[in-house]
Short mmCIF file of C-alpha atoms and ligand atoms in Angstrom, two decimals:
data_model
loop_
_atom_site.label_atom_id
_atom_site.label_comp_id
_atom_site.label_asym_id
_atom_site.label_seq_id
_atom_site.Cartn_x
_atom_site.Cartn_y
_atom_site.Cartn_z
CA MET J 1 6.47 44.45 149.79
CA ILE J 2 4.81 47.38 151.55
CA SER J 3 5.49 47.53 155.27
CA GLY J 4 3.48 49.67 157.64
CA ASN J 5 0.00 51.08 157.24
CA PRO J 6 -1.33 49.86 153.86
CA VAL J 7 -4.04 52.54 153.56
CA TYR J 8 -3.57 55.11 150.79
CA VAL J 9 -6.22 57.80 150.98
CA ALA J 10 -7.72 58.67 147.58
CA ILE J 11 -7.84 62.44 147.29
CA ASP J 12 -10.25 62.99 144.42
CA THR J 13 -10.51 66.73 143.86
CA PRO J 14 -9.19 69.32 141.41
CA ASP J 15 -8.76 71.77 144.32
CA LEU J 16 -5.15 71.91 145.52
CA GLU J 17 -5.91 73.75 148.76
CA TYR J 18 -8.64 71.29 149.71
CA ALA J 19 -6.37 68.35 148.82
CA LEU J 20 -3.59 69.67 151.05
CA ALA J 21 -5.96 70.38 153.94
CA LEU J 22 -7.32 66.84 153.70
CA ALA J 23 -3.83 65.33 153.55
CA GLU J 24 -2.81 67.37 156.58
CA ARG J 25 -5.70 65.99 158.63
CA VAL J 26 -5.36 62.34 157.74
CA CYS J 27 -1.60 61.99 157.31
CA PRO J 28 -0.87 60.58 160.80
CA HIS J 29 -3.31 57.73 160.12
CA VAL J 30 -2.54 56.64 156.54
CA GLY J 31 0.42 55.01 154.82
CA GLY J 32 0.23 57.04 151.61
CA LEU J 33 -1.68 59.50 149.44
CA LYS J 34 -3.30 58.69 146.10
CA VAL J 35 -4.22 61.34 143.56
CA GLY J 36 -5.80 60.63 140.20
CA LEU J 37 -6.82 62.25 136.97
CA GLU J 38 -9.09 64.79 138.61
CA PHE J 39 -6.24 66.28 140.63
CA LEU J 40 -3.59 65.81 137.94
CA SER J 41 -5.68 67.39 135.17
CA ALA J 42 -6.12 70.52 137.27
CA ASN J 43 -2.68 70.74 138.87
CA GLY J 44 -0.29 68.70 136.71
CA PRO J 45 2.79 66.92 138.05
CA GLU J 46 3.87 70.20 139.64
CA GLY J 47 0.85 69.97 141.95
CA LEU J 48 2.26 66.71 143.33
CA LYS J 49 5.27 68.52 144.75
CA ALA J 50 3.04 70.15 147.35
CA PHE J 51 2.51 66.77 149.03
CA ALA J 52 6.20 66.27 149.78
CA LYS J 53 5.88 68.01 153.15
CA PHE J 54 3.75 65.17 154.52
CA GLY J 55 6.59 62.68 154.18
CA LEU J 56 4.25 60.01 152.82
CA PRO J 57 4.57 58.01 149.60
CA VAL J 58 2.41 59.40 146.80
CA PHE J 59 0.66 57.20 144.24
CA ALA J 60 0.01 59.14 141.01
CA ASP J 61 -2.94 57.27 139.48
CA THR J 62 -2.07 58.47 135.98
CA LYS J 63 -3.52 55.50 134.03
CA PHE J 64 -1.34 56.27 131.01
CA HIS J 65 -2.24 54.49 127.74
CA ASP J 66 -0.51 55.64 124.55
CA ILE J 67 2.38 54.64 122.29
CA PRO J 68 5.52 53.60 124.21
CA ASN J 69 7.52 56.76 123.44
CA THR J 70 4.75 59.06 124.63
CA VAL J 71 4.06 57.05 127.77
CA ALA J 72 7.79 56.98 128.59
CA GLY J 73 7.91 60.79 128.41
CA ALA J 74 4.82 61.15 130.57
CA VAL J 75 6.18 58.71 133.14
CA ARG J 76 9.52 60.55 133.28
CA ALA J 77 7.73 63.86 133.88
CA THR J 78 5.66 62.33 136.68
CA ALA J 79 8.54 60.42 138.28
CA ALA J 80 10.65 63.57 138.28
CA VAL J 81 8.43 65.19 140.91
CA GLY J 82 9.17 62.38 143.35
CA VAL J 83 6.15 60.09 143.40
CA SER J 84 6.44 56.53 144.70
CA ILE J 85 3.94 54.78 142.41
CA ILE J 86 2.79 55.52 138.84
CA ASN J 87 0.39 53.44 136.77
CA VAL J 88 -0.40 52.63 133.15
CA HIS J 89 -3.05 50.52 131.41
CA ALA J 90 -1.84 46.96 130.81
CA GLY J 91 -3.95 47.03 127.63
CA GLY J 92 -1.32 49.35 126.14
CA GLY J 93 0.77 46.23 125.57
CA ALA J 94 4.15 44.83 126.53
CA ALA J 95 6.33 47.40 124.76
CA MET J 96 4.42 50.25 126.35
CA MET J 97 4.65 48.74 129.85
CA GLN J 98 8.39 48.08 129.47
CA ALA J 99 8.92 51.65 128.25
CA ALA J 100 7.03 52.94 131.28
CA ARG J 101 9.09 50.80 133.64
CA ASP J 102 12.41 51.84 132.07
CA ALA J 103 11.41 55.51 132.07
CA ALA J 104 10.44 55.48 135.74
CA LYS J 105 13.53 53.59 136.87
CA SER J 106 15.79 55.93 134.84
CA VAL J 107 14.53 58.84 136.95
CA ASN J 108 14.43 57.00 140.26
CA PRO J 109 15.01 53.23 140.58
CA ALA J 110 12.72 53.13 143.63
CA THR J 111 9.66 54.35 141.67
CA ARG J 112 7.14 51.57 141.32
CA VAL J 113 5.17 51.16 138.12
CA ILE J 114 1.95 49.20 138.26
CA ALA J 115 -0.79 48.48 135.73
CA VAL J 116 -4.55 48.65 135.53
CA THR J 117 -5.87 45.41 134.02
CA VAL J 118 -9.64 45.60 133.40
CA LEU J 119 -11.45 48.66 134.72
CA THR J 120 -13.83 47.55 137.45
CA SER J 121 -16.57 49.54 135.70
CA LEU J 122 -16.50 47.03 132.81
CA GLY J 123 -18.55 43.84 132.75
CA ASP J 124 -18.29 40.84 130.42
CA ASP J 125 -20.60 42.45 127.83
CA ASP J 126 -18.33 45.49 127.69
CA LEU J 127 -15.32 43.25 127.08
CA VAL J 128 -17.05 41.57 124.15
CA ALA J 129 -17.99 44.99 122.72
CA VAL J 130 -14.33 46.03 122.63
CA GLY J 131 -13.14 42.69 121.22
CA GLN J 132 -11.77 41.16 124.42
CA THR J 133 -12.49 37.64 125.60
CA PRO J 134 -14.61 37.31 128.75
CA PRO J 135 -14.91 36.43 131.56
CA ALA J 136 -13.37 39.60 132.98
CA ALA J 137 -11.64 37.61 135.72
CA ASP J 138 -9.64 35.65 133.11
CA GLN J 139 -8.72 38.84 131.24
CA VAL J 140 -7.53 40.31 134.56
CA LEU J 141 -5.27 37.30 135.16
CA ARG J 142 -3.97 37.38 131.56
CA LEU J 143 -3.07 41.07 131.79
CA ALA J 144 -1.66 40.79 135.32
CA THR J 145 0.58 37.92 134.17
CA LEU J 146 1.77 40.02 131.21
CA THR J 147 2.38 42.93 133.60
CA ARG J 148 4.65 40.80 135.73
CA GLN J 149 6.45 39.39 132.68
CA CYS J 150 7.17 43.00 131.64
CA GLY J 151 8.94 43.62 134.95
CA LEU J 152 6.36 45.94 136.45
CA ASP J 153 5.81 45.96 140.19
CA GLY J 154 2.13 45.11 140.46
CA VAL J 155 -1.45 45.75 139.40
CA VAL J 156 -4.56 47.54 140.55
CA CYS J 157 -7.26 44.96 141.18
CA SER J 158 -10.61 44.53 142.87
CA ALA J 159 -10.70 42.88 146.28
CA HIS J 160 -12.41 39.85 144.82
CA GLU J 161 -9.43 39.20 142.54
CA ILE J 162 -6.80 39.24 145.30
CA ALA J 163 -6.75 35.54 146.15
CA ARG J 164 -6.43 34.35 142.55
CA LEU J 165 -3.77 36.93 141.61
CA ARG J 166 -1.76 36.40 144.80
CA ALA J 167 -1.70 32.65 144.18
CA ALA J 168 -0.68 33.08 140.53
CA LEU J 169 1.79 35.94 140.82
CA GLY J 170 3.57 35.38 144.12
CA PRO J 171 4.03 37.21 147.40
CA ASP J 172 6.06 40.20 146.17
CA PHE J 173 3.78 41.42 143.38
CA LEU J 174 1.93 44.55 144.53
CA LEU J 175 -1.84 44.21 144.61
CA VAL J 176 -3.33 47.68 144.96
CA VAL J 177 -7.00 47.47 145.84
CA PRO J 178 -9.74 50.14 145.60
CA GLY J 179 -13.43 49.51 146.32
CA ILE J 180 -12.85 49.18 150.06
CA ARG J 181 -15.77 49.84 152.38
CA PRO J 182 -15.66 49.53 156.18
CA ALA J 183 -18.85 48.05 157.64
CA GLY J 184 -21.65 50.63 157.69
CA SER J 185 -20.19 53.01 155.10
CA ASP J 186 -21.90 53.97 151.83
CA VAL J 187 -21.08 51.75 148.88
CA GLY J 188 -21.66 54.68 146.49
CA ASP J 189 -20.83 53.82 142.86
CA GLN J 190 -18.54 50.89 143.71
CA ARG J 191 -20.05 47.61 142.60
CA ARG J 192 -18.14 44.88 144.42
CA VAL J 193 -16.69 45.99 147.72
CA MET J 194 -14.84 44.42 150.65
CA GLY J 195 -13.97 45.53 154.18
CA PRO J 196 -10.42 46.76 154.87
CA ALA J 197 -9.41 43.96 157.24
CA GLU J 198 -10.85 41.28 154.96
CA ALA J 199 -9.00 42.65 151.89
CA TYR J 200 -5.75 43.03 153.83
CA GLN J 201 -5.96 39.49 155.14
CA ALA J 202 -6.71 38.22 151.63
CA GLY J 203 -3.34 39.57 150.52
CA ALA J 204 -3.79 43.18 149.38
CA SER J 205 -0.56 45.19 149.49
CA ILE J 206 -2.21 48.62 149.44
CA LEU J 207 -5.82 49.58 150.18
CA VAL J 208 -6.96 52.66 148.26
CA ILE J 209 -9.73 54.26 150.28
CA GLY J 210 -11.50 57.46 149.29
CA ARG J 211 -14.96 58.48 150.40
CA PRO J 212 -15.16 56.35 153.57
CA ILE J 213 -12.39 58.68 154.80
CA THR J 214 -12.75 61.89 152.79
CA ALA J 215 -16.56 62.17 153.08
CA ALA J 216 -16.67 61.20 156.77
CA PRO J 217 -17.72 63.88 159.28
CA ASP J 218 -14.17 63.71 160.64
CA PRO J 219 -11.73 62.27 158.07
CA ALA J 220 -8.93 61.95 160.64
CA ILE J 221 -11.04 59.82 162.96
CA ALA J 222 -12.33 57.71 160.07
CA ALA J 223 -8.76 57.06 158.90
CA GLN J 224 -7.61 56.32 162.43
CA LYS J 225 -10.38 53.76 162.95
CA ILE J 226 -9.49 51.98 159.73
CA ALA J 227 -5.80 51.95 160.64
CA GLN J 228 -6.58 50.56 164.08
CA SER J 229 -8.79 47.84 162.58
CA LEU J 230 -5.70 46.73 160.62
CA GLY J 231 -3.44 46.84 163.66
CA PHE J 232 -1.76 50.18 162.94
CA SER J 233 -1.94 53.29 165.05
CA ALA J 234 -0.20 56.66 164.83
CA GLY J 235 3.02 56.73 166.79
O1 LIG Q 1 -14.15 56.81 147.20
P1 LIG Q 1 -13.63 55.44 146.87
O2 LIG Q 1 -13.10 54.68 148.07
O3 LIG Q 1 -14.61 54.64 146.04
O4 LIG Q 1 -12.37 55.75 145.94
C1 LIG Q 1 -11.65 54.73 145.29
C2 LIG Q 1 -10.54 55.33 144.50
O5 LIG Q 1 -9.92 54.31 143.72
C3 LIG Q 1 -10.95 56.43 143.53
O6 LIG Q 1 -9.87 57.36 143.45
C4 LIG Q 1 -11.09 55.70 142.21
O7 LIG Q 1 -10.84 56.52 141.09
C5 LIG Q 1 -10.01 54.63 142.33
N1 LIG Q 1 -10.21 53.43 141.54
C6 LIG Q 1 -11.34 52.63 141.66
N2 LIG Q 1 -11.48 51.51 140.88
C7 LIG Q 1 -10.53 51.18 140.03
C8 LIG Q 1 -9.38 51.97 139.90
C9 LIG Q 1 -9.25 53.10 140.68
O8 LIG Q 1 -12.21 52.92 142.47
N3 LIG Q 1 -10.67 50.08 139.31
#
């Protein structure tokens, strides 16, 4: 379970200085920081160390997908810099997910490993094209069930999948949800969005929110408003 503010701000930039400045501004109003491939490709796991001073959990959105031995090595290197959450693609299979879990826990037992099921950019036609059985929602449930069987801590899912996955996978499985849009904010390239309070009430464990905070005229105020709408305010 995640207690406290469930909002992880998505810091999508290759620029370390900009990332740190953004984290500094929003850190009183968020529960964690999420950095992905854009940041990690430019700065590597070493770049993650710079976030330690904020005292917030860091989600390294690594989306690893390779043979088990290689993924285990990559997970160890990422876990070693002190992140709280790392992820892999569930499509890499059971042995790969178990190797990722074992690698992370060997560095730090508190590190959580979660899996991406079906990328939200893929529709049913895309699944057929890569030899997977639609509908996407069923493939999500299949892969999320496998993820839990492999002893991982949770999955990344869209807000519209929360209810079904929560019912099938129980209260302790982490559901990490991007595609969150407060009323009135730009949808951008997200296809199926939900408001923060709605997604939280539906059972999301973590809300990953990027541009509604980072592209706001004042990111700190935007983050604060979202936190308040969920019943959290900076102490
Ligand atoms: O700016 P926005 O709120 O759309 O950012 C959402 C974040 O969540 C981005 O970092 C994006 O890469 C990530 N993400 C996503 N959809 C997924 C997985 C991750 O939007 N299925």
